[in-house]
Structures are given as C-alpha cells and as structure tokens.
XYZ file of C-alpha atoms in Angstrom:
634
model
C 43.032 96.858 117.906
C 45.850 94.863 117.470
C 49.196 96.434 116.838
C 51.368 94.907 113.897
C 55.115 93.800 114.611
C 56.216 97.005 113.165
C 54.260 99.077 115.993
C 55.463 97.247 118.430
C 58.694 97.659 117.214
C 58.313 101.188 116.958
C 57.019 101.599 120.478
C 60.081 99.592 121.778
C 62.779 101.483 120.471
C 61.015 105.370 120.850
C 62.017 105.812 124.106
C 65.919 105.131 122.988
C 65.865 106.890 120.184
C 68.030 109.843 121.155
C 71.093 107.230 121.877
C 69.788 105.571 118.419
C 70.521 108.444 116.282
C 74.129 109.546 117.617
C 74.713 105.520 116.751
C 73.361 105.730 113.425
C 75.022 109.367 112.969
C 78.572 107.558 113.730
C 78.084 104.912 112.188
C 77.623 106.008 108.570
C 80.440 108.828 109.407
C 82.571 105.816 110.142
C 81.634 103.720 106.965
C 81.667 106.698 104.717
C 85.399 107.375 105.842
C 86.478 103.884 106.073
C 85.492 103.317 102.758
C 86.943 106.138 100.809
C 90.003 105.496 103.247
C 90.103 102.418 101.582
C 89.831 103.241 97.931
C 92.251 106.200 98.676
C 95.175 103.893 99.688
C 94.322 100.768 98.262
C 93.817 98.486 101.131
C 92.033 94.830 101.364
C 87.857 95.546 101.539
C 87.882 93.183 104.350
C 89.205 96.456 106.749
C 85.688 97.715 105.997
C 84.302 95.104 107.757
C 86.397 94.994 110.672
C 85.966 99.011 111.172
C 82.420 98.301 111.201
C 82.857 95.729 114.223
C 85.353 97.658 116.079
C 82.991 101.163 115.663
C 79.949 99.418 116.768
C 82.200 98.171 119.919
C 83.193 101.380 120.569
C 79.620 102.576 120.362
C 78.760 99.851 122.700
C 81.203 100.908 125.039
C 80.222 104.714 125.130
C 76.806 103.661 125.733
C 77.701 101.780 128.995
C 80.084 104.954 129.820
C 76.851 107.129 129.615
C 74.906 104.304 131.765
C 77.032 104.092 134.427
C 76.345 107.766 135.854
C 72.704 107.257 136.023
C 72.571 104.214 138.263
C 72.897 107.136 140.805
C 69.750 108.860 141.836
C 72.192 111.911 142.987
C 73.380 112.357 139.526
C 69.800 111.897 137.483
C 68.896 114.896 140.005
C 71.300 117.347 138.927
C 70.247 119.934 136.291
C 73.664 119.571 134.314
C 73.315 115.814 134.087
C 72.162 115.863 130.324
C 74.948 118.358 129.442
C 77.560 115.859 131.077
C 75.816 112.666 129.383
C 76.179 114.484 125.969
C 79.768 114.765 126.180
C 80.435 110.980 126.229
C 79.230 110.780 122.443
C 80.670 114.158 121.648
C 84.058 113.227 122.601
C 83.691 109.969 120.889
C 83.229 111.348 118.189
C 85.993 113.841 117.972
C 88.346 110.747 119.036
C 87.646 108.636 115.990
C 87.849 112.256 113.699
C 91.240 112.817 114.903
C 91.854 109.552 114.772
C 90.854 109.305 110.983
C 92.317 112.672 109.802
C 95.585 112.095 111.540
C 95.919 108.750 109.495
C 94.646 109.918 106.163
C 97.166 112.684 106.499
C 100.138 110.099 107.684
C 99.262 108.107 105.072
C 99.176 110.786 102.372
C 102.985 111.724 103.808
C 104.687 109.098 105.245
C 102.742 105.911 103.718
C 101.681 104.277 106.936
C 99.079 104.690 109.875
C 100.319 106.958 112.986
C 100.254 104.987 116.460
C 99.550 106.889 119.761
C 103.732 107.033 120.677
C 103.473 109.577 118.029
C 101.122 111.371 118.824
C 102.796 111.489 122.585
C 106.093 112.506 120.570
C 104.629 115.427 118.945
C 101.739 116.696 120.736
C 103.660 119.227 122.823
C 105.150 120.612 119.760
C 102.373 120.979 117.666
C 102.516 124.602 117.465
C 106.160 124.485 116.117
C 105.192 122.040 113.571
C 102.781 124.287 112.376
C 105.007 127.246 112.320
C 107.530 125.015 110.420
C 105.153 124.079 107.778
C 104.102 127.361 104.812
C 100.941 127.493 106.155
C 99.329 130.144 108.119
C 98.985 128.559 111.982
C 96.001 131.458 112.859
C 93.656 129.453 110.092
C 94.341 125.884 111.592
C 93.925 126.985 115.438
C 90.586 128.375 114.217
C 89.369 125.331 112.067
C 90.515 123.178 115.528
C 88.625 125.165 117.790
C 85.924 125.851 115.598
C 85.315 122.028 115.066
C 85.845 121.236 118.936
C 82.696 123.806 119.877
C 80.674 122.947 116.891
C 80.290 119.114 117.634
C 79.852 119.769 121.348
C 77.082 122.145 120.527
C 75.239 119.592 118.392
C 75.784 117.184 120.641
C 74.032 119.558 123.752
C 71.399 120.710 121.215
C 70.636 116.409 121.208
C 70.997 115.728 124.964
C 67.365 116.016 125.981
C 66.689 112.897 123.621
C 69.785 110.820 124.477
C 69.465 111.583 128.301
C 65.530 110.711 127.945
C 66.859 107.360 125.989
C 69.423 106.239 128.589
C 66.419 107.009 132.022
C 63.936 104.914 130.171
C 66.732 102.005 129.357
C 67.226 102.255 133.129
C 63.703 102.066 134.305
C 63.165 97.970 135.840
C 59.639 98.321 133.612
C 61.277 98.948 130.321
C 61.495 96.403 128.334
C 65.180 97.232 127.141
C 66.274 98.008 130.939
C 69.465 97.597 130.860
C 69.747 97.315 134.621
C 67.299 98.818 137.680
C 69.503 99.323 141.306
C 73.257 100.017 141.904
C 74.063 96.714 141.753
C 73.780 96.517 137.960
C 75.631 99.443 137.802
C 78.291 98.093 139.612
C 78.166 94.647 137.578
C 77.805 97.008 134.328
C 80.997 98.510 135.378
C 82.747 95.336 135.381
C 81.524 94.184 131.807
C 83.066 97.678 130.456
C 86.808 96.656 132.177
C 86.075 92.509 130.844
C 85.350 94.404 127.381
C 88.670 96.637 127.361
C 90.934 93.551 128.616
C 89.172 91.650 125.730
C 89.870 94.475 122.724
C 93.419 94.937 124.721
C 93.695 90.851 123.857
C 91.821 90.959 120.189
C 94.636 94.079 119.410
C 97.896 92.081 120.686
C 96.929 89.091 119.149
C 96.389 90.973 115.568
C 99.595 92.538 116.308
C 101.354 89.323 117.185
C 99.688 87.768 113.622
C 99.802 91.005 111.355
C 101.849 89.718 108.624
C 98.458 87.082 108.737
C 95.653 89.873 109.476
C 96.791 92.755 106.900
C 93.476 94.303 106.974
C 93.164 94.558 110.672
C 96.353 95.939 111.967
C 95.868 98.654 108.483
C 92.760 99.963 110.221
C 93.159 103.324 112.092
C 91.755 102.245 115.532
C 93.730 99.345 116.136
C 96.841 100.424 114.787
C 96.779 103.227 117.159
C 96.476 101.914 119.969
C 99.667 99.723 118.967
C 103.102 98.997 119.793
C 105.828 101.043 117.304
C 104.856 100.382 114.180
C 107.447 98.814 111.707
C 107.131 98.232 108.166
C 110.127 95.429 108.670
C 107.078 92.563 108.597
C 108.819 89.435 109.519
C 109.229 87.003 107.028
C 111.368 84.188 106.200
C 113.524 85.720 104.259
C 114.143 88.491 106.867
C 114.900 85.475 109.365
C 117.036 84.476 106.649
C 119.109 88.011 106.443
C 119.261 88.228 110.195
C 121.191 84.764 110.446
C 123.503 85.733 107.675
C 124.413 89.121 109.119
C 125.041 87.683 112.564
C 127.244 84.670 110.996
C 129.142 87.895 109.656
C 129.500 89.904 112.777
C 130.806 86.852 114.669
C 133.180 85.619 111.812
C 134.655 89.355 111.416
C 138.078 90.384 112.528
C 138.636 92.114 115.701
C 142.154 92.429 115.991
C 143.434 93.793 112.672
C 145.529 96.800 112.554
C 143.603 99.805 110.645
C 143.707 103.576 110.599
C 141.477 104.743 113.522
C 140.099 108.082 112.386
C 137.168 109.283 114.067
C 133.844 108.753 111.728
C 131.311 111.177 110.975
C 127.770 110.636 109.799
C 125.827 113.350 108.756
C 122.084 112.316 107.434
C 120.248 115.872 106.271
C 116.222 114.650 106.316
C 114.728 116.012 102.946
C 118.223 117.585 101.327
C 118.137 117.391 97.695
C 121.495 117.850 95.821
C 120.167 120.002 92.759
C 119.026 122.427 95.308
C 122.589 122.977 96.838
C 125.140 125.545 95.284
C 128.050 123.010 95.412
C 125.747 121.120 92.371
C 125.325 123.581 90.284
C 122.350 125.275 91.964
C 122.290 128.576 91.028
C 121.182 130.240 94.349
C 124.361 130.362 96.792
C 122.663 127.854 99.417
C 125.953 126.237 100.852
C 128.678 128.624 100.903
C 130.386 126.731 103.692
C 130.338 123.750 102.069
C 131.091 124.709 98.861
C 133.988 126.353 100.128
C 135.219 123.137 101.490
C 134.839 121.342 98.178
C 137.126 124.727 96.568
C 139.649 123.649 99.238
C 139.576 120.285 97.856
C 139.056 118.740 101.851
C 135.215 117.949 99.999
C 135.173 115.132 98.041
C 131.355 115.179 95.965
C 129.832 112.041 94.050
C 127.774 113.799 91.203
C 125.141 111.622 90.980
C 123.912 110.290 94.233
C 120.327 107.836 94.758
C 119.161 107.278 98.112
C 117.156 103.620 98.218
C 113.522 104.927 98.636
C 112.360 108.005 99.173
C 111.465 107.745 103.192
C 113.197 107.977 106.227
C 113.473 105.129 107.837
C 114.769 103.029 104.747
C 117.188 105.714 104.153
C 118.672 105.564 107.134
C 118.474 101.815 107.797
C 119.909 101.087 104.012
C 122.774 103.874 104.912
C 123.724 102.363 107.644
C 123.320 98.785 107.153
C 124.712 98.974 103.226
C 121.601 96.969 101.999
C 118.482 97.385 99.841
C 114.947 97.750 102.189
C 114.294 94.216 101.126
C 117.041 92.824 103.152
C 117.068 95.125 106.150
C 116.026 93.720 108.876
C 116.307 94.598 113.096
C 119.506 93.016 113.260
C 121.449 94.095 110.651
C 125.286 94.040 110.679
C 125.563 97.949 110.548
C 128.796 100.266 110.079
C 128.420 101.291 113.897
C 128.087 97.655 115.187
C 131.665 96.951 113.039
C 132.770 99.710 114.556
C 131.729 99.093 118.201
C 133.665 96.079 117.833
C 136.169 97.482 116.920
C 136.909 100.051 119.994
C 134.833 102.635 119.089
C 132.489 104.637 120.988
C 129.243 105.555 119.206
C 127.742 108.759 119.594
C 124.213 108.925 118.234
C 122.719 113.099 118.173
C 119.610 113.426 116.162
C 117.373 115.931 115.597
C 113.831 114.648 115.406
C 111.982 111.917 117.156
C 113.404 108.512 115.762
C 110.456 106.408 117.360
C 109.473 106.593 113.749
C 108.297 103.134 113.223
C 111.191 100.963 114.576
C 113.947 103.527 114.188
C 115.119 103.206 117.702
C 114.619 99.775 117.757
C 116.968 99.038 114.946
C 119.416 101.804 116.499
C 119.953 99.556 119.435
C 120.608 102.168 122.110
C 122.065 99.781 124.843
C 125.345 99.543 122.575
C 125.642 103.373 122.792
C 127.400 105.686 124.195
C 125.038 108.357 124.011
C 121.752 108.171 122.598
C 120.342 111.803 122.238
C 117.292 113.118 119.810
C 114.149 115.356 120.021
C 112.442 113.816 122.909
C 115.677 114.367 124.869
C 116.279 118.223 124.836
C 115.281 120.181 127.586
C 115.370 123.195 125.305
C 114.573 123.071 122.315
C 111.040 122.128 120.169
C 111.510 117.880 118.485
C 112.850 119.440 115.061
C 114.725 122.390 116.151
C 118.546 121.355 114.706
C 119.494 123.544 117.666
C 119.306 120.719 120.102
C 122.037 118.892 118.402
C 124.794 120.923 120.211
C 123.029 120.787 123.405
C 123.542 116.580 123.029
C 126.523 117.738 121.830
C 127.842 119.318 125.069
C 127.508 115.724 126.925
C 130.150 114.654 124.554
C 133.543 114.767 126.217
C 136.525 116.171 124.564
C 138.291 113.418 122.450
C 140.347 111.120 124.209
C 142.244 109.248 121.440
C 139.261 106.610 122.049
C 137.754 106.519 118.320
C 134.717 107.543 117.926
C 131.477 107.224 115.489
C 129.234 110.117 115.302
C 125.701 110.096 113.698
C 124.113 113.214 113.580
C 120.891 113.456 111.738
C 119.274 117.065 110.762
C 115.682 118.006 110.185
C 116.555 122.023 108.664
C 115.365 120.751 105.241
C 112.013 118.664 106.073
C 109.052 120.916 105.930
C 108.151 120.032 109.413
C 111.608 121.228 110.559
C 112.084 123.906 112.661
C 113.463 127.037 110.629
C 115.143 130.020 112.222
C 113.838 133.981 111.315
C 117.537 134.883 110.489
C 117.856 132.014 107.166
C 114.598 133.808 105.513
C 116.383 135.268 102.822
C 113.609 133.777 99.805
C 110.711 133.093 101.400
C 109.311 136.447 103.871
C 109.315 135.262 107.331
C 105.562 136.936 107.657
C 103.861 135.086 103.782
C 102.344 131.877 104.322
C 99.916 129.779 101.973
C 96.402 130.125 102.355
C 94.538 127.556 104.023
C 92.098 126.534 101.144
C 94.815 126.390 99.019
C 97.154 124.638 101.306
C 94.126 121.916 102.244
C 93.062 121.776 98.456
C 96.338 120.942 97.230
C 96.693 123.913 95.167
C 100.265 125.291 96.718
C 102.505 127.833 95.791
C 104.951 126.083 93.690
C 107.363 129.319 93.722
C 106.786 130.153 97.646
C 107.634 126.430 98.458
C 110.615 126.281 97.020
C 112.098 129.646 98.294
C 111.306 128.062 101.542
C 113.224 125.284 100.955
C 115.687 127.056 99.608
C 116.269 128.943 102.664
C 116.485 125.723 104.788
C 118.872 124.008 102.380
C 120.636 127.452 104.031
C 120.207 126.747 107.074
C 121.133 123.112 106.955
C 124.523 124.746 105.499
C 125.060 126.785 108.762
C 124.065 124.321 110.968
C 126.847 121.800 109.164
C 129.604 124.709 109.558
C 128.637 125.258 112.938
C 129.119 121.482 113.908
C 132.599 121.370 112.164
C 133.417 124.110 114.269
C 131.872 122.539 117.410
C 133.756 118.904 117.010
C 137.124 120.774 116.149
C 136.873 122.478 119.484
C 136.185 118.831 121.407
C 139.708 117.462 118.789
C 136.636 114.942 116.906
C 137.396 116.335 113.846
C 141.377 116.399 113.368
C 141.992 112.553 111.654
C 138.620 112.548 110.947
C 136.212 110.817 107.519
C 132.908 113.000 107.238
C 130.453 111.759 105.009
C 127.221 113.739 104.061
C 124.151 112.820 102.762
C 120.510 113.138 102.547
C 117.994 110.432 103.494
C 116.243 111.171 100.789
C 114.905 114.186 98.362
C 112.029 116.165 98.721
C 109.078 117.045 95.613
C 108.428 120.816 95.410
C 105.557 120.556 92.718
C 107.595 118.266 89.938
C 105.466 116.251 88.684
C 102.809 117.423 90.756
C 103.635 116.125 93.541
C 104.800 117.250 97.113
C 106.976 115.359 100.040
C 108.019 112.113 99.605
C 107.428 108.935 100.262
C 105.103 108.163 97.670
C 106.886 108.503 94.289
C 110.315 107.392 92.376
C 110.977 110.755 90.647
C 114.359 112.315 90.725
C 113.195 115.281 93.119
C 112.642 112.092 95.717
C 115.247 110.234 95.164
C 118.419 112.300 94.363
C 120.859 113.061 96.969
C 123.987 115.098 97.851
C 126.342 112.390 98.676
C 130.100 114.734 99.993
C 133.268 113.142 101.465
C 135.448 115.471 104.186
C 138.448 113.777 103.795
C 142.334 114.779 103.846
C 143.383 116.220 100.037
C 145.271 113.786 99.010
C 143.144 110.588 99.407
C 142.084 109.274 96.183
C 138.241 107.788 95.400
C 138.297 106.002 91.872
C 134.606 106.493 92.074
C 133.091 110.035 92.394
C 130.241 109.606 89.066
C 127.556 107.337 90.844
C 126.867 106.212 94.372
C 124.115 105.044 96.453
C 123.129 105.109 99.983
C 124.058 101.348 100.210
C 128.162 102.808 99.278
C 128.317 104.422 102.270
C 129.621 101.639 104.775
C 131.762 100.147 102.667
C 133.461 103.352 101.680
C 133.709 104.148 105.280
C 135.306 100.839 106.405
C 137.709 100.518 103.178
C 139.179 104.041 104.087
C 140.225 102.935 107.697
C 141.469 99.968 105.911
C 139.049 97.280 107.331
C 137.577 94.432 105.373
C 134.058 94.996 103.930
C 131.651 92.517 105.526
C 130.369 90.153 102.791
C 126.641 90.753 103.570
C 127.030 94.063 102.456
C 125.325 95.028 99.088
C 126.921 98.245 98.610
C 130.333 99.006 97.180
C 133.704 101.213 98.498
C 134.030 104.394 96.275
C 137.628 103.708 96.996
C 137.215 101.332 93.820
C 135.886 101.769 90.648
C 132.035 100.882 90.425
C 131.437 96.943 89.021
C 127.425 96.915 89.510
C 125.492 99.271 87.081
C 121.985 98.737 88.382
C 120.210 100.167 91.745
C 117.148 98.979 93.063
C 113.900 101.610 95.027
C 111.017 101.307 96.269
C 108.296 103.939 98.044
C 105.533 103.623 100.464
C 102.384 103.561 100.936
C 99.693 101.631 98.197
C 100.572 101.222 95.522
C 103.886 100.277 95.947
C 106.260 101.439 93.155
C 109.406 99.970 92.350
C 112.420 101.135 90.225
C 115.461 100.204 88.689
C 119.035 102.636 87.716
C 120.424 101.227 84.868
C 124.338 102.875 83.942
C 125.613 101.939 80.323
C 128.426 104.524 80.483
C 127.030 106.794 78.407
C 123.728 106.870 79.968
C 121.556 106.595 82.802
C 118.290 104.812 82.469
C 115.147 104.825 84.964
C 112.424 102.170 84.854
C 109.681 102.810 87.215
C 106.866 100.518 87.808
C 103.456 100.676 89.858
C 103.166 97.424 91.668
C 99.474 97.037 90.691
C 100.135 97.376 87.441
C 98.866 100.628 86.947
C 101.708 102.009 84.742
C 105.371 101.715 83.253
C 107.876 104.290 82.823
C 111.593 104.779 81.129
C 113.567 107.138 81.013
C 117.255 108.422 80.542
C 118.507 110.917 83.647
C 121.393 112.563 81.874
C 119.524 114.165 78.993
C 116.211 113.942 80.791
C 117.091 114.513 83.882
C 113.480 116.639 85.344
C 112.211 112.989 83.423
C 109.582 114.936 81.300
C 109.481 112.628 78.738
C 108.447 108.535 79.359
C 110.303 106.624 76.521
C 108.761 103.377 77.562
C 106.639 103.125 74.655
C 109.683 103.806 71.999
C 112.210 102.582 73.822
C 114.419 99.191 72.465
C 112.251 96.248 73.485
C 116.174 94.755 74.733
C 115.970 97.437 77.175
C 112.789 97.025 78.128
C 113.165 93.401 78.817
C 115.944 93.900 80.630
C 115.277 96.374 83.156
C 111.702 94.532 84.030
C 113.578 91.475 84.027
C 116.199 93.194 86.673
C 113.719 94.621 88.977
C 111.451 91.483 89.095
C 114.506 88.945 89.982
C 115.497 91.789 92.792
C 112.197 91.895 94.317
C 110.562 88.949 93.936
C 111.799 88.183 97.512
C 110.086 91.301 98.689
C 106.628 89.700 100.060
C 108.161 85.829 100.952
C-alpha cells in the first residue's frame, strides 16, 4: 500500500520530533510575549515579525550548538550526553526569558529597552538593588532559583526525545542528515561563526539606520546586544541644534573679567519638593537644610518643574538650559562655559551614568575627574557613600575655580538606604511579593520609605557641605540644588516615573546656597532649563544665546514650560502662568486623552477642567504645545 504525502511526511519528521517540540514550545512563548509586548507599549506590529525571524535564527543556531557535540563518537558514548544536549535549549530559553522580563520591566520604569552594558553595570549589585527596593529579597531569590531548576528539569525530563532527534539527523541514511563524519562537523562549525558575523552585521547596520528601522532596534534581542542606547535619535533638527550651539561656544567670550566662585551642582535622583520640610512638608525630613534656608544662606524657588520626568532629560536639560527637543550630544553646557573659562570640572556621581548616552553627553575627556558607581572600590552602584570616596581624589582648593556636579541616588527606590535613616518605614517590613508583582503596593509603607530617604538625602547634603568646607570648595561658593525629577507614590495610581506628567513627577525642590545678601528677583517659578543661566549671570558672565532658560537674577518674561515623558504613548504638557494662576494641559500623543488643570488651587490635580474650561484657554495651550513640539519627530 501506498503511503499518502501526509505519511510520508509524518515518517520524515518522527525521528526529529524531540528537537521539533522545544522549537514549537519557544516559538509560541516568543510570539505570545512579543505580541502582548507590543500592545503593552504601543510599538509598530512590524517588530512581531522581525522577533519571529530573529527567534527562529536563534533556534537555528541552538540546534547546530547541540549538533556539533555529536559529530564525536566519544561524546554520543557517554551516559550524560543527553543531560548535556538538553541544556543547550534550556539555557536558551532562560536567555530570551530574562531577556524579555528585564525589558518589559525597563520599559514599565524607565520607558526604553535595557542593553547588555546594563546589565554588566548592575549585575554585581543585584542583591543591593533588591534590598533597596520595599520588597522582600528572600521571595525573589526563591522565584529565581525556583524558575532556573524548574526549566532545566523539563528540559532533562525531554532529553531522551531531543537527543534521539539530533542521532537520527546525524545518521548519513537519514533523509534530514544534517551531516555524517567530522568533517561536517567541522564545516557545521564554521556556518555557526559565518551566521554570528552575519546577525553581528544585520544588528550594526539596524543600529546605524534606527531612526529608519524603528521596529527592529525596539525589539528586545537586538537592542541588547547593542551599543548605549540613546533616545537623542539623530535628526535634522538635532544637526541643526548642534551647529548652533557650537557657533555659540566659539563666538563666546573668554577673557572677560567675572566673579570666580567655585560652582556647585547638586542633582538628588527622585527628590520631590512637597516631600521636604523646607516646603511645607509636615514630617521634619531636611533639618539641615531647612536650617540653612532659617539662616537665610538658602535661597528656595517655590514652585520648581523639572522638563520630563526621567533622568537623563533632567540632567541633560539642567545642564544644557534647553527643552529635550533641542538637546542634543553636543550641547553648549554650563560646564563646557565654564571649562573655558579656567575652571576645573569635577564630576562625582552616585549611580551608573551609562544610562543611555549619559556619559557620552558628559564628555569625560574635558574632565578633571570623572567618578560614579562603576568607579568605587567600596561601595554597592547606588550607595551615596561612594561620593566622598571620589571625593577624597579631589585636592584641596587651590584658588583654581572649580565646577562640581554631584548627583545622589538616596531618594530613587533603587538607591541604596542606610539602617540608621529608618525612622518611618521598619528596617525589617517589606511588601509582599504578590502584592508587589500585582501592582497592589502599600501606598502608606511606600511613602514612609521615601520619606526616610528624602532623610537621608538631607544628611548626605550636610555631610558634603561639611566635606568641601574642609578641602576651602565651599568658602565663595554658588550651590544650587535640585531634583532630576519627582517620584509617584500611588497619586494617581501610579508609581516611579517616567511615564506620566502629574505633579508628583514633575515637581522639584529647586534651593540656592548663596551669600545673604544677593538678591534673585525671581524666587515664584523656575525650571530646570533656569539653572545655567542663573549660574552664569551670578558670576557675572553673559548668558549664551542658545540657551532657552532664563537667570532668576531677573524677573521671569516667559510664562509657559514645555514636558514630555517616555515610553509609548508619549505625553506632552504645557505650564501656563497668568499671575494669578497656574494652568496644566496634558496631552497623550495618540490621542488618547486631554487634560487641564489649575496647580495652585488644584494642586494633587484631582479635578480635569478640560471639559469646562474657556475654549480661549483651551485653544491656546494646544496651540502652545503643538508649535513647541512639532519639531520633535523632524
């Protein structure tokens, strides 16, 4: 009897069935993730279909891995071989899940995919991550190590079918052999390092095209294994900002006579100001600084906006005085006016600032000292600690000025906090791990723990006054302090930052340490982008026409600011200041929703006025933020 084309088929492929089903398995885990990773964050469909080609490479690839072994007779003889075999598609597997749960998590907090520099950065201090985060470390060591045995056990419980598979594809007779001697081994071995160099080509030529190729460079397995990742896409109007700010550094003054005060930058990751005492807070969280501000040597803006609520366009809008749409990597910044100007720059950051460009855009060669996380020989990446061991390679001032940047992770949930600043939160209660992984925190228990590091980031400020007056920095000296951005403790149900416009992520201390009797004409409303110029109008220097920001030094002439967050969708907002009030337009850039609303007698924005608010003002503020960013994308 004849057999039909489905026998046949049938009796080709049983004898590779074993190395069939771990494909299929991976396959539909793949798909299933890639799409809901999709849907989740919003990105193109076509990164479904170019997961699916890269997965099915990879699964290509293992299978050739697994090959290779059993071109020797010496290995198909020993009685462990099928238990080795098995952990080719075991580990492949656990590669792309950590691969996919590290990027849905990045994504969920910081709005982009994570990169393996990152994962080099941090994976020697993932145990004091965990301990810095309110959740109980026991629970997630188990879940790890409980995941790690459970795959490799399934996989074992398969190997007698996928070892079986991979002899028969060997066997000369088969009609699937892939090859019969050594010398196919040998020759497979070479197709395995020709398909690596061609993926290592596919990725840097995606990488070199991205701002063409969206959709590839979004999907977790490529942008891994990629160069820092930057969301400062080049476009032409970047190009644009770059030649303008370097026609401004060359055509700026070097030789004008100015006060020479050494400058001091300090950049608190996560601070929010309602949560200090010196606004109002009614928890005494900064009793050093407060004091200060008694003293009147603290000069504090009451209503401070940082530009976004992330990071890296905090720091980059800070210190380059310009709105995320017109940062680029060469920015004029306050440090490269005053490098040129004599000044040594002293950069001493807690933290790893390979954060998508940071260090890039920090330009270490023109610094004196370059010191963060990855530097400090004692201390864990977020441990504030280590800024006075980079501060011990600082000599004792010299009457050379100087610019210090200090940057301090005490308030970011993944900072390292210290047993002795648990006054709130109980060193020993931590959230559950279903209710930490659900989503369903304890609103009261997160913010005593904040609470406690907004303490701590107090202490850690007093003890670096006292530090630089020891070393003569801080006699003649212009502190500012500010936060990066804020930090959502449940408002609006909502955690972290990144993603949303809310007050809780956008509202910042913003405090002066100047002598008494200097005079600001502006201490209402600031932004992140007044920094610089306030900096270099109090030595007396020119402010550099390129920058967006304004001196507080002067009475405030523009009454709108301009944010934006991370992450799909994009939102965008717009601070509108009539005198009398302060209005809030935010706006989902899909189109998903519109909101108003006025800060001073709203100002935990529980109530959306857009629907009853005066169509004037309405037309106005969506008239305002669409001239400022419809530059964004060209």
């Amino acid at each position: 009897m004849k057999k039909n084309k489905g026998s046949k088929l049938r009796d080709t492929l049983a004898p590779i069935k074993g190395v069939l089903y771990f494909s299929a398995f991976q396959i539909f885990f793949s798909l299933a993730y890639i799409i809901f990773f999709s849907i989740r964050f919003r990105f193109q469909k076509s990164l479904i279909m170019v997961h699916f080609i890269l997965v099915l490479s990879v699964l290509a690839l293992t299978t050739l891995l697994m090959s290779l072994p059993l071109s020797f007779t010496w290995f198909r003889r020993l009685r462990i071989a099928r238990h080795l075999l098995s952990l080719f598609p075991a580990l492949t597997f656990l590669a792309l899940l950590f691969i996919y749960v590290s990027n849905f998590l990045s994504n969920s907090f910081w709005g982009s995919n994570i990169n393996y520099t990152l994962v080099a950065d941090y994976a020697f201090h993932f145990g004091s991550i965990l301990k810095a985060l309110p959740v109980n470390a026991n629970w997630v060591y188990l879940v790890l190590i409980g995941l790690l045995v459970f795959v490799i056990v399934v996989y074992q419980f398969f190997s007698g079918a996928i070892f079986k598979s991979l002899q028969q594809m060997l066997l000369p007779e088969h009609p699937v052999s892939l090859f019969n001697n050594r010398l196919r081994g040998l020759k497979s071995a070479l197709v395995i390092v020709l398909f690596m160099v061609a993926m290592t080509t596919l990725i840097s030529a995606l990488w070199s095209k991205r701002e063409h190729y969206e959709a590839a460079w979004r999907d977790p397995i490529i942008s891994f294994f990629m160069p820092t990742i930057t969301y400062l896409e080049p476009n032409p109007h970047r190009l644009k900002v770059y030649y303008d700010d370097q026609r401004s550094r060359f055509e700026y003054p070097r030789s004008e006579q100015f006060q020479k005060k050494n400058v001091i930058l300090i950049i608190a990751d996560a601070l929010r100001a309602d949560h200090m005492q010196l606004y109002g807070y009614d928890r005494p969280t900064t009793p050093f600084l407060s004091k200060l501000q008694h003293n009147g040597s603290l000069k504090r803006v009451d209503f401070a906006v940082s530009s976004c609520a992330d990071t890296v366009c905090g720091i980059m809008s800070t210190m380059s005085s310009k709105n995320l749409k017109n940062v680029c990597n060469q920015n004029f910044t306050l440090y490269d006016l005053l490098n040129d100007q004599g000044y040594e720059s002293y950069f001493i950051l807690s933290g790893s600032h390979s954060w998508y460009g940071l260090r890039e855009y920090y330009g270490e060669k023109n610094l004196k000292l370059y010191f963060d996380g990855e530097s400090s020989q004692k201390y864990t990446l977020n441990d504030d600690r280590l800024i006075f061991e980079g501060l011990e390679q600082v000599q004792n001032f010299n009457n050379t000025p100087s610019f210090f940047y200090f940057h301090l992770m005490s308030p970011h949930y993944s900072g390292a906090k210290l047993e002795k600043f648990s006054k709130y939160a109980p060193k020993d209660k931590k959230l559950e791990v279903y209710a930490f992984l659900g989503g369903d925190y304890d609103t009261s228990l997160v913010k005593d723990n904040y609470d406690d590091k907004v303490m701590q980031t107090d202490a850690m400020i007093q003890q670096l006054f006292e530090s630089l007056r020891q070393k003569g920095y801080l006699k003649n000296s212009l502190v500012v302090i500010i936060g990066d951005h804020g930090d959502g403790l449940g408002e609006h149900g909502h955690f972290g930052h990144v993603h949303y416009l809310y007050q809780e992520q956008l509202r910042v201390p913003f405090l002066i340490y100047d002598e008494e009797k200097a005079r600001y004409a502006n201490l209402r409303f600031a932004s992140q982008l007044d920094v610089a110029p306030t900096i270099v109008d109090r030595l007396g220097l020119r402010i550099p026409a390129c920058w967006e920001g304004e001196s507080l030094l002067q009475s405030s002439s523009n009454p709108y600011t301009f944010h934006q967050s991370f992450g799909n969708p994009l939102r965008y907002a717009v601070l509108y200041r009539t005198g009398k009030e302060i209005f809030k337009y935010i706006r989902t850039g899909n189109g998903e929703g519109e909101e108003i609303y006025e800060l001073l007698s709203d100002p935990d924005e529980q109530h959306n006025i857009f629907q009853s608010a005066d169509a004037s003002l309405v037309e106005n503020l969506q008239g305002k933020l669409r001239q400022h960013f419809e530059t964004q994308n060209n």
